[in-house]
Amino acid sequence: MEAWSKESNWMGYVAVATDEGKVLLGRRDIVIAWRGTVRSLELVNDLQFNMVSASNILGHEKADAKVHHGWYSIYTSDDSHSPFNITSARNQVLAEVSRLLVEQYKDEEISITITGTQFGSSNCNTHCSYSEVGEELGINTRKSSYLKSPGSVVSWHNLEGHLHGVAGTQGSKGGFKLEVKRDIALVNKSNDALKDEYLVPVSWRCEKDKGMVQMDDGSWQLMDHEEEDFDS
């Protein structure tokens, strides 16, 4: 998204269960999904390992709590000169969830699910204030016969690789067998993790014409994002 914002990037979304989904779940679920590391500058944040106080988000009664500096910066930073993040990612999420709880679904039973990968999972824990963060699901992709061994730092931290692991994990039974119908080609979407025998190109996903779209008059324009109404 460099063409329209050098300092801002889409970080995730807030979604709400449909009426049909509510019937299946027995409640209206709100999902807060944070993406993982994508941009090179975010890798720099990932490597800012020093710990800083979390009192500004957890309250001064928890002044001793510390969080990863890089992830805390991404989660709480804002930019008054940008139309995309005048308020921080944290405050944008809190405002939207508050709107849903107070205005739209105030008379319904509500649950909130927070999910993410890589630094997105760290945002989940921070957003939950370190409470009710769920159960740990242990997966071991080295048991998969589809993947190159031992892999690399990139493949170990790749979301599609993680989802492949979830799809085939057998838990306490041990071993690996795909129980979810999830195409193994997705593992190589932005990676080189599948064994060559499966004949799936490396990093095969690419944006058509890099977002350039031909207009009726024959000219080409960059159309890499939806227009936003910042006055509303």
PDB file of C-alpha atoms in Angstrom:
ATOM      1  CA  MET A   1       0.000   0.000   0.000  1.00  0.00           C
ATOM      2  CA  GLU A   2       3.019   2.260  -0.409  1.00  0.00           C
ATOM      3  CA  ALA A   3       1.353   4.318  -3.135  1.00  0.00           C
ATOM      4  CA  TRP A   4      -1.316   5.679  -0.833  1.00  0.00           C
ATOM      5  CA  SER A   5       0.266   5.485   2.626  1.00  0.00           C
ATOM      6  CA  LYS A   6       3.911   5.017   3.553  1.00  0.00           C
ATOM      7  CA  GLU A   7       3.304   4.863   7.301  1.00  0.00           C
ATOM      8  CA  SER A   8      -0.004   2.993   7.555  1.00  0.00           C
ATOM      9  CA  ASN A   9      -1.040  -0.523   6.683  1.00  0.00           C
ATOM     10  CA  TRP A  10      -4.075  -2.731   7.065  1.00  0.00           C
ATOM     11  CA  MET A  11      -3.570  -4.640  10.325  1.00  0.00           C
ATOM     12  CA  GLY A  12      -6.688  -6.760  10.657  1.00  0.00           C
ATOM     13  CA  TYR A  13     -10.429  -6.498  11.031  1.00  0.00           C
ATOM     14  CA  VAL A  14     -13.409  -6.785  13.335  1.00  0.00           C
ATOM     15  CA  ALA A  15     -16.113  -9.190  12.119  1.00  0.00           C
ATOM     16  CA  VAL A  16     -19.503 -10.157  13.537  1.00  0.00           C
ATOM     17  CA  ALA A  17     -21.394 -13.434  13.252  1.00  0.00           C
ATOM     18  CA  THR A  18     -24.379 -13.374  10.930  1.00  0.00           C
ATOM     19  CA  ASP A  19     -27.860 -14.210  12.182  1.00  0.00           C
ATOM     20  CA  GLU A  20     -27.357 -17.743  10.833  1.00  0.00           C
ATOM     21  CA  GLY A  21     -24.027 -18.002  12.618  1.00  0.00           C
ATOM     22  CA  LYS A  22     -25.601 -16.782  15.831  1.00  0.00           C
ATOM     23  CA  VAL A  23     -28.127 -19.624  15.692  1.00  0.00           C
ATOM     24  CA  LEU A  24     -25.347 -22.196  15.260  1.00  0.00           C
ATOM     25  CA  LEU A  25     -23.185 -20.738  18.048  1.00  0.00           C
ATOM     26  CA  GLY A  26     -25.997 -19.889  20.416  1.00  0.00           C
ATOM     27  CA  ARG A  27     -24.649 -16.350  20.748  1.00  0.00           C
ATOM     28  CA  ARG A  28     -23.424 -13.417  18.656  1.00  0.00           C
ATOM     29  CA  ASP A  29     -19.637 -13.740  18.302  1.00  0.00           C
ATOM     30  CA  ILE A  30     -17.402 -10.755  17.572  1.00  0.00           C
ATOM     31  CA  VAL A  31     -14.047 -11.701  16.040  1.00  0.00           C
ATOM     32  CA  ILE A  32     -10.999  -9.454  16.266  1.00  0.00           C
ATOM     33  CA  ALA A  33      -8.364 -10.733  13.831  1.00  0.00           C
ATOM     34  CA  TRP A  34      -4.806  -9.359  13.713  1.00  0.00           C
ATOM     35  CA  ARG A  35      -2.502 -10.218  10.836  1.00  0.00           C
ATOM     36  CA  GLY A  36       1.130 -11.221  11.198  1.00  0.00           C
ATOM     37  CA  THR A  37       4.369  -9.579  10.092  1.00  0.00           C
ATOM     38  CA  VAL A  38       4.355  -8.542   6.425  1.00  0.00           C
ATOM     39  CA  ARG A  39       6.379  -5.381   5.854  1.00  0.00           C
ATOM     40  CA  SER A  40      10.142  -5.107   6.288  1.00  0.00           C
ATOM     41  CA  LEU A  41       9.747  -2.282   8.802  1.00  0.00           C
ATOM     42  CA  GLU A  42       7.565  -4.572  10.903  1.00  0.00           C
ATOM     43  CA  LEU A  43      10.456  -7.038  11.101  1.00  0.00           C
ATOM     44  CA  VAL A  44      12.443  -4.225  12.709  1.00  0.00           C
ATOM     45  CA  ASN A  45       9.680  -3.866  15.294  1.00  0.00           C
ATOM     46  CA  ASP A  46       9.716  -7.625  15.856  1.00  0.00           C
ATOM     47  CA  LEU A  47      13.404  -7.386  16.808  1.00  0.00           C
ATOM     48  CA  GLN A  48      12.874  -4.653  19.402  1.00  0.00           C
ATOM     49  CA  PHE A  49      13.026  -7.151  22.250  1.00  0.00           C
ATOM     50  CA  ASN A  50      13.485  -4.720  25.142  1.00  0.00           C
ATOM     51  CA  MET A  51      10.564  -4.693  27.566  1.00  0.00           C
ATOM     52  CA  VAL A  52       8.575  -1.552  28.364  1.00  0.00           C
ATOM     53  CA  SER A  53       5.832  -0.724  30.843  1.00  0.00           C
ATOM     54  CA  ALA A  54       2.287  -1.671  29.858  1.00  0.00           C
ATOM     55  CA  SER A  55       0.634   0.562  32.456  1.00  0.00           C
ATOM     56  CA  ASN A  56      -0.904   2.794  29.778  1.00  0.00           C
ATOM     57  CA  ILE A  57      -3.039  -0.088  28.520  1.00  0.00           C
ATOM     58  CA  LEU A  58      -3.339  -2.330  31.581  1.00  0.00           C
ATOM     59  CA  GLY A  59      -3.791   0.390  34.205  1.00  0.00           C
ATOM     60  CA  HIS A  60      -1.407   1.847  36.701  1.00  0.00           C
ATOM     61  CA  GLU A  61      -2.329  -0.801  39.262  1.00  0.00           C
ATOM     62  CA  LYS A  62      -0.373  -3.170  36.988  1.00  0.00           C
ATOM     63  CA  ALA A  63       2.622  -0.874  36.658  1.00  0.00           C
ATOM     64  CA  ASP A  64       5.025  -3.815  36.977  1.00  0.00           C
ATOM     65  CA  ALA A  65       3.689  -5.507  33.814  1.00  0.00           C
ATOM     66  CA  LYS A  66       6.096  -5.397  30.869  1.00  0.00           C
ATOM     67  CA  VAL A  67       5.521  -5.987  27.152  1.00  0.00           C
ATOM     68  CA  HIS A  68       7.675  -6.350  24.034  1.00  0.00           C
ATOM     69  CA  HIS A  69       8.657  -2.844  22.904  1.00  0.00           C
ATOM     70  CA  GLY A  70       8.252  -3.405  19.151  1.00  0.00           C
ATOM     71  CA  TRP A  71       4.811  -4.965  19.316  1.00  0.00           C
ATOM     72  CA  TYR A  72       3.659  -2.420  21.896  1.00  0.00           C
ATOM     73  CA  SER A  73       4.730   0.361  19.516  1.00  0.00           C
ATOM     74  CA  ILE A  74       2.720  -1.061  16.606  1.00  0.00           C
ATOM     75  CA  TYR A  75      -0.297  -1.631  18.847  1.00  0.00           C
ATOM     76  CA  THR A  76      -0.412   1.840  20.428  1.00  0.00           C
ATOM     77  CA  SER A  77       1.174   4.291  17.971  1.00  0.00           C
ATOM     78  CA  ASP A  78      -0.876   6.898  16.123  1.00  0.00           C
ATOM     79  CA  ASP A  79      -0.245   9.652  13.588  1.00  0.00           C
ATOM     80  CA  SER A  80      -2.248  12.870  13.636  1.00  0.00           C
ATOM     81  CA  HIS A  81      -1.133  13.638  10.057  1.00  0.00           C
ATOM     82  CA  SER A  82      -2.512  10.413   8.592  1.00  0.00           C
ATOM     83  CA  PRO A  83      -6.196   9.878   7.734  1.00  0.00           C
ATOM     84  CA  PHE A  84      -5.743   6.142   8.350  1.00  0.00           C
ATOM     85  CA  ASN A  85      -4.438   6.090  11.924  1.00  0.00           C
ATOM     86  CA  ILE A  86      -5.291   9.322  13.672  1.00  0.00           C
ATOM     87  CA  THR A  87      -5.971   6.957  16.550  1.00  0.00           C
ATOM     88  CA  SER A  88      -3.954   3.825  17.293  1.00  0.00           C
ATOM     89  CA  ALA A  89      -4.858   0.334  16.147  1.00  0.00           C
ATOM     90  CA  ARG A  90      -5.749  -0.451  19.769  1.00  0.00           C
ATOM     91  CA  ASN A  91      -8.158   2.459  20.072  1.00  0.00           C
ATOM     92  CA  GLN A  92      -9.730   1.797  16.670  1.00  0.00           C
ATOM     93  CA  VAL A  93     -10.548  -1.766  17.715  1.00  0.00           C
ATOM     94  CA  LEU A  94     -11.849  -0.724  21.134  1.00  0.00           C
ATOM     95  CA  ALA A  95     -14.075   1.931  19.550  1.00  0.00           C
ATOM     96  CA  GLU A  96     -15.594  -0.506  17.052  1.00  0.00           C
ATOM     97  CA  VAL A  97     -16.200  -3.237  19.631  1.00  0.00           C
ATOM     98  CA  SER A  98     -17.747  -0.693  22.001  1.00  0.00           C
ATOM     99  CA  ARG A  99     -20.056   0.468  19.218  1.00  0.00           C
ATOM    100  CA  LEU A 100     -21.172  -3.093  18.542  1.00  0.00           C
ATOM    101  CA  LEU A 101     -21.720  -3.848  22.225  1.00  0.00           C
ATOM    102  CA  VAL A 102     -23.457  -0.599  23.188  1.00  0.00           C
ATOM    103  CA  GLU A 103     -25.371   0.285  20.036  1.00  0.00           C
ATOM    104  CA  GLN A 104     -25.969  -2.636  17.719  1.00  0.00           C
ATOM    105  CA  TYR A 105     -26.147  -5.798  19.832  1.00  0.00           C
ATOM    106  CA  LYS A 106     -26.694  -4.495  23.371  1.00  0.00           C
ATOM    107  CA  ASP A 107     -29.642  -6.833  24.025  1.00  0.00           C
ATOM    108  CA  GLU A 108     -27.924 -10.014  22.838  1.00  0.00           C
ATOM    109  CA  GLU A 109     -25.593 -12.554  24.393  1.00  0.00           C
ATOM    110  CA  ILE A 110     -22.141 -11.686  23.089  1.00  0.00           C
ATOM    111  CA  SER A 111     -18.797 -13.472  22.978  1.00  0.00           C
ATOM    112  CA  ILE A 112     -15.528 -11.981  21.738  1.00  0.00           C
ATOM    113  CA  THR A 113     -12.881 -14.056  19.956  1.00  0.00           C
ATOM    114  CA  ILE A 114      -9.444 -12.531  19.423  1.00  0.00           C
ATOM    115  CA  THR A 115      -7.056 -14.251  17.039  1.00  0.00           C
ATOM    116  CA  GLY A 116      -3.804 -13.528  15.235  1.00  0.00           C
ATOM    117  CA  THR A 117      -0.510 -14.920  13.982  1.00  0.00           C
ATOM    118  CA  GLN A 118       3.081 -13.924  14.762  1.00  0.00           C
ATOM    119  CA  PHE A 119       3.016 -10.394  16.160  1.00  0.00           C
ATOM    120  CA  GLY A 120      -0.746 -10.498  15.640  1.00  0.00           C
ATOM    121  CA  SER A 121      -0.942 -13.158  18.337  1.00  0.00           C
ATOM    122  CA  SER A 122       1.027 -10.849  20.620  1.00  0.00           C
ATOM    123  CA  ASN A 123      -1.535  -8.138  19.970  1.00  0.00           C
ATOM    124  CA  CYS A 124      -4.194 -10.669  20.981  1.00  0.00           C
ATOM    125  CA  ASN A 125      -2.568 -11.274  24.346  1.00  0.00           C
ATOM    126  CA  THR A 126      -2.017  -7.566  24.918  1.00  0.00           C
ATOM    127  CA  HIS A 127      -5.617  -6.780  23.939  1.00  0.00           C
ATOM    128  CA  CYS A 128      -6.837  -9.424  26.396  1.00  0.00           C
ATOM    129  CA  SER A 129      -4.731  -7.831  29.151  1.00  0.00           C
ATOM    130  CA  TYR A 130      -3.133 -11.195  29.784  1.00  0.00           C
ATOM    131  CA  SER A 131      -6.341 -12.815  31.001  1.00  0.00           C
ATOM    132  CA  GLU A 132      -8.551 -15.463  29.432  1.00  0.00           C
ATOM    133  CA  VAL A 133      -6.112 -15.974  26.552  1.00  0.00           C
ATOM    134  CA  GLY A 134      -7.288 -19.505  25.835  1.00  0.00           C
ATOM    135  CA  GLU A 135      -5.686 -22.923  25.708  1.00  0.00           C
ATOM    136  CA  GLU A 136      -2.423 -23.743  23.981  1.00  0.00           C
ATOM    137  CA  LEU A 137      -2.698 -25.886  20.851  1.00  0.00           C
ATOM    138  CA  GLY A 138       0.564 -27.706  20.229  1.00  0.00           C
ATOM    139  CA  ILE A 139       1.353 -28.491  16.586  1.00  0.00           C
ATOM    140  CA  ASN A 140       4.469 -29.978  15.019  1.00  0.00           C
ATOM    141  CA  THR A 141       4.738 -29.425  11.253  1.00  0.00           C
ATOM    142  CA  ARG A 142       7.924 -31.520  11.169  1.00  0.00           C
ATOM    143  CA  LYS A 143       5.621 -34.546  11.299  1.00  0.00           C
ATOM    144  CA  SER A 144       4.062 -33.588   7.962  1.00  0.00           C
ATOM    145  CA  SER A 145       5.243 -35.684   5.015  1.00  0.00           C
ATOM    146  CA  TYR A 146       4.354 -32.834   2.662  1.00  0.00           C
ATOM    147  CA  LEU A 147       6.907 -30.313   3.908  1.00  0.00           C
ATOM    148  CA  LYS A 148      10.611 -29.919   3.322  1.00  0.00           C
ATOM    149  CA  SER A 149      12.723 -30.695   6.364  1.00  0.00           C
ATOM    150  CA  PRO A 150      13.904 -29.005   8.474  1.00  0.00           C
ATOM    151  CA  GLY A 151      12.345 -25.907   6.892  1.00  0.00           C
ATOM    152  CA  SER A 152      13.551 -22.364   7.474  1.00  0.00           C
ATOM    153  CA  VAL A 153      12.923 -19.381   9.717  1.00  0.00           C
ATOM    154  CA  VAL A 154      10.462 -18.120   7.080  1.00  0.00           C
ATOM    155  CA  SER A 155       8.477 -21.354   6.864  1.00  0.00           C
ATOM    156  CA  TRP A 156       8.452 -21.782  10.652  1.00  0.00           C
ATOM    157  CA  HIS A 157       6.676 -18.417  10.980  1.00  0.00           C
ATOM    158  CA  ASN A 158       4.362 -18.694   7.980  1.00  0.00           C
ATOM    159  CA  LEU A 159       0.608 -18.641   8.604  1.00  0.00           C
ATOM    160  CA  GLU A 160      -0.198 -21.134   5.853  1.00  0.00           C
ATOM    161  CA  GLY A 161       2.357 -23.485   7.365  1.00  0.00           C
ATOM    162  CA  HIS A 162       0.675 -23.133  10.740  1.00  0.00           C
ATOM    163  CA  LEU A 163      -2.758 -23.815   9.248  1.00  0.00           C
ATOM    164  CA  HIS A 164      -1.356 -26.885   7.493  1.00  0.00           C
ATOM    165  CA  GLY A 165      -0.118 -28.043  10.885  1.00  0.00           C
ATOM    166  CA  VAL A 166      -3.519 -27.485  12.477  1.00  0.00           C
ATOM    167  CA  ALA A 167      -5.218 -29.381   9.639  1.00  0.00           C
ATOM    168  CA  GLY A 168      -3.075 -32.468  10.211  1.00  0.00           C
ATOM    169  CA  THR A 169      -2.309 -32.472  13.918  1.00  0.00           C
ATOM    170  CA  GLN A 170      -3.450 -35.651  15.663  1.00  0.00           C
ATOM    171  CA  GLY A 171      -3.019 -34.413  19.213  1.00  0.00           C
ATOM    172  CA  SER A 172      -2.221 -37.030  21.818  1.00  0.00           C
ATOM    173  CA  LYS A 173      -2.565 -39.795  19.197  1.00  0.00           C
ATOM    174  CA  GLY A 174       0.620 -38.582  17.530  1.00  0.00           C
ATOM    175  CA  GLY A 175       1.479 -38.614  13.848  1.00  0.00           C
ATOM    176  CA  PHE A 176       0.152 -36.360  11.102  1.00  0.00           C
ATOM    177  CA  LYS A 177      -2.897 -36.811   8.868  1.00  0.00           C
ATOM    178  CA  LEU A 178      -4.819 -34.074   7.084  1.00  0.00           C
ATOM    179  CA  GLU A 179      -8.277 -34.034   8.664  1.00  0.00           C
ATOM    180  CA  VAL A 180      -9.346 -30.724   7.144  1.00  0.00           C
ATOM    181  CA  LYS A 181      -9.886 -30.294   3.410  1.00  0.00           C
ATOM    182  CA  ARG A 182      -7.224 -27.641   2.910  1.00  0.00           C
ATOM    183  CA  ASP A 183      -5.248 -27.631  -0.332  1.00  0.00           C
ATOM    184  CA  ILE A 184      -1.544 -28.232   0.325  1.00  0.00           C
ATOM    185  CA  ALA A 185      -0.750 -25.756  -2.490  1.00  0.00           C
ATOM    186  CA  LEU A 186      -1.600 -22.943  -0.046  1.00  0.00           C
ATOM    187  CA  VAL A 187       1.584 -23.754   1.883  1.00  0.00           C
ATOM    188  CA  ASN A 188       3.620 -22.415  -1.046  1.00  0.00           C
ATOM    189  CA  LYS A 189       1.451 -19.341  -1.568  1.00  0.00           C
ATOM    190  CA  SER A 190       4.211 -17.039  -0.302  1.00  0.00           C
ATOM    191  CA  ASN A 191       6.799 -19.611   0.674  1.00  0.00           C
ATOM    192  CA  ASP A 192       9.043 -22.493  -0.435  1.00  0.00           C
ATOM    193  CA  ALA A 193       7.967 -25.159   2.038  1.00  0.00           C
ATOM    194  CA  LEU A 194       6.342 -27.967   0.038  1.00  0.00           C
ATOM    195  CA  LYS A 195       8.477 -30.834  -1.212  1.00  0.00           C
ATOM    196  CA  ASP A 196       9.353 -30.483  -4.903  1.00  0.00           C
ATOM    197  CA  GLU A 197       7.526 -33.708  -5.784  1.00  0.00           C
ATOM    198  CA  TYR A 198       4.171 -31.928  -5.379  1.00  0.00           C
ATOM    199  CA  LEU A 199       4.966 -29.628  -8.338  1.00  0.00           C
ATOM    200  CA  VAL A 200       3.645 -26.443  -6.727  1.00  0.00           C
ATOM    201  CA  PRO A 201       5.538 -23.262  -7.724  1.00  0.00           C
ATOM    202  CA  VAL A 202       7.362 -21.345  -5.008  1.00  0.00           C
ATOM    203  CA  SER A 203       5.629 -18.152  -3.812  1.00  0.00           C
ATOM    204  CA  TRP A 204       2.994 -18.497  -6.503  1.00  0.00           C
ATOM    205  CA  ARG A 205       0.594 -15.826  -5.293  1.00  0.00           C
ATOM    206  CA  CYS A 206       0.966 -12.442  -6.998  1.00  0.00           C
ATOM    207  CA  GLU A 207      -1.364  -9.504  -7.536  1.00  0.00           C
ATOM    208  CA  LYS A 208      -2.571  -9.173 -11.113  1.00  0.00           C
ATOM    209  CA  ASP A 209      -0.640  -6.376 -12.857  1.00  0.00           C
ATOM    210  CA  LYS A 210       0.501  -5.159  -9.411  1.00  0.00           C
ATOM    211  CA  GLY A 211      -2.852  -3.454  -8.884  1.00  0.00           C
ATOM    212  CA  MET A 212      -2.822  -1.486 -12.150  1.00  0.00           C
ATOM    213  CA  VAL A 213      -6.223  -1.406 -13.901  1.00  0.00           C
ATOM    214  CA  GLN A 214      -6.902  -0.226 -17.451  1.00  0.00           C
ATOM    215  CA  MET A 215      -9.541   2.492 -17.743  1.00  0.00           C
ATOM    216  CA  ASP A 216     -12.111   2.834 -20.520  1.00  0.00           C
ATOM    217  CA  ASP A 217      -9.952   5.463 -22.257  1.00  0.00           C
ATOM    218  CA  GLY A 218      -6.989   3.076 -22.385  1.00  0.00           C
ATOM    219  CA  SER A 219      -5.008   4.678 -19.557  1.00  0.00           C
ATOM    220  CA  TRP A 220      -3.813   2.702 -16.535  1.00  0.00           C
ATOM    221  CA  GLN A 221      -4.363   3.605 -12.874  1.00  0.00           C
ATOM    222  CA  LEU A 222      -3.322   2.043  -9.597  1.00  0.00           C
ATOM    223  CA  MET A 223      -6.400   0.523  -7.907  1.00  0.00           C
ATOM    224  CA  ASP A 224      -4.855  -1.342  -4.995  1.00  0.00           C
ATOM    225  CA  HIS A 225      -7.370  -0.480  -2.271  1.00  0.00           C
ATOM    226  CA  GLU A 226     -10.993   0.470  -1.734  1.00  0.00           C
ATOM    227  CA  GLU A 227     -11.822   4.150  -1.403  1.00  0.00           C
ATOM    228  CA  GLU A 228     -12.471   5.265   2.165  1.00  0.00           C
ATOM    229  CA  ASP A 229     -14.900   7.927   3.354  1.00  0.00           C
ATOM    230  CA  PHE A 230     -12.900   9.732   6.035  1.00  0.00           C
ATOM    231  CA  ASP A 231     -15.524  12.425   6.586  1.00  0.00           C
ATOM    232  CA  SER A 232     -18.091   9.974   7.965  1.00  0.00           C
TER     233      SER A 232
END
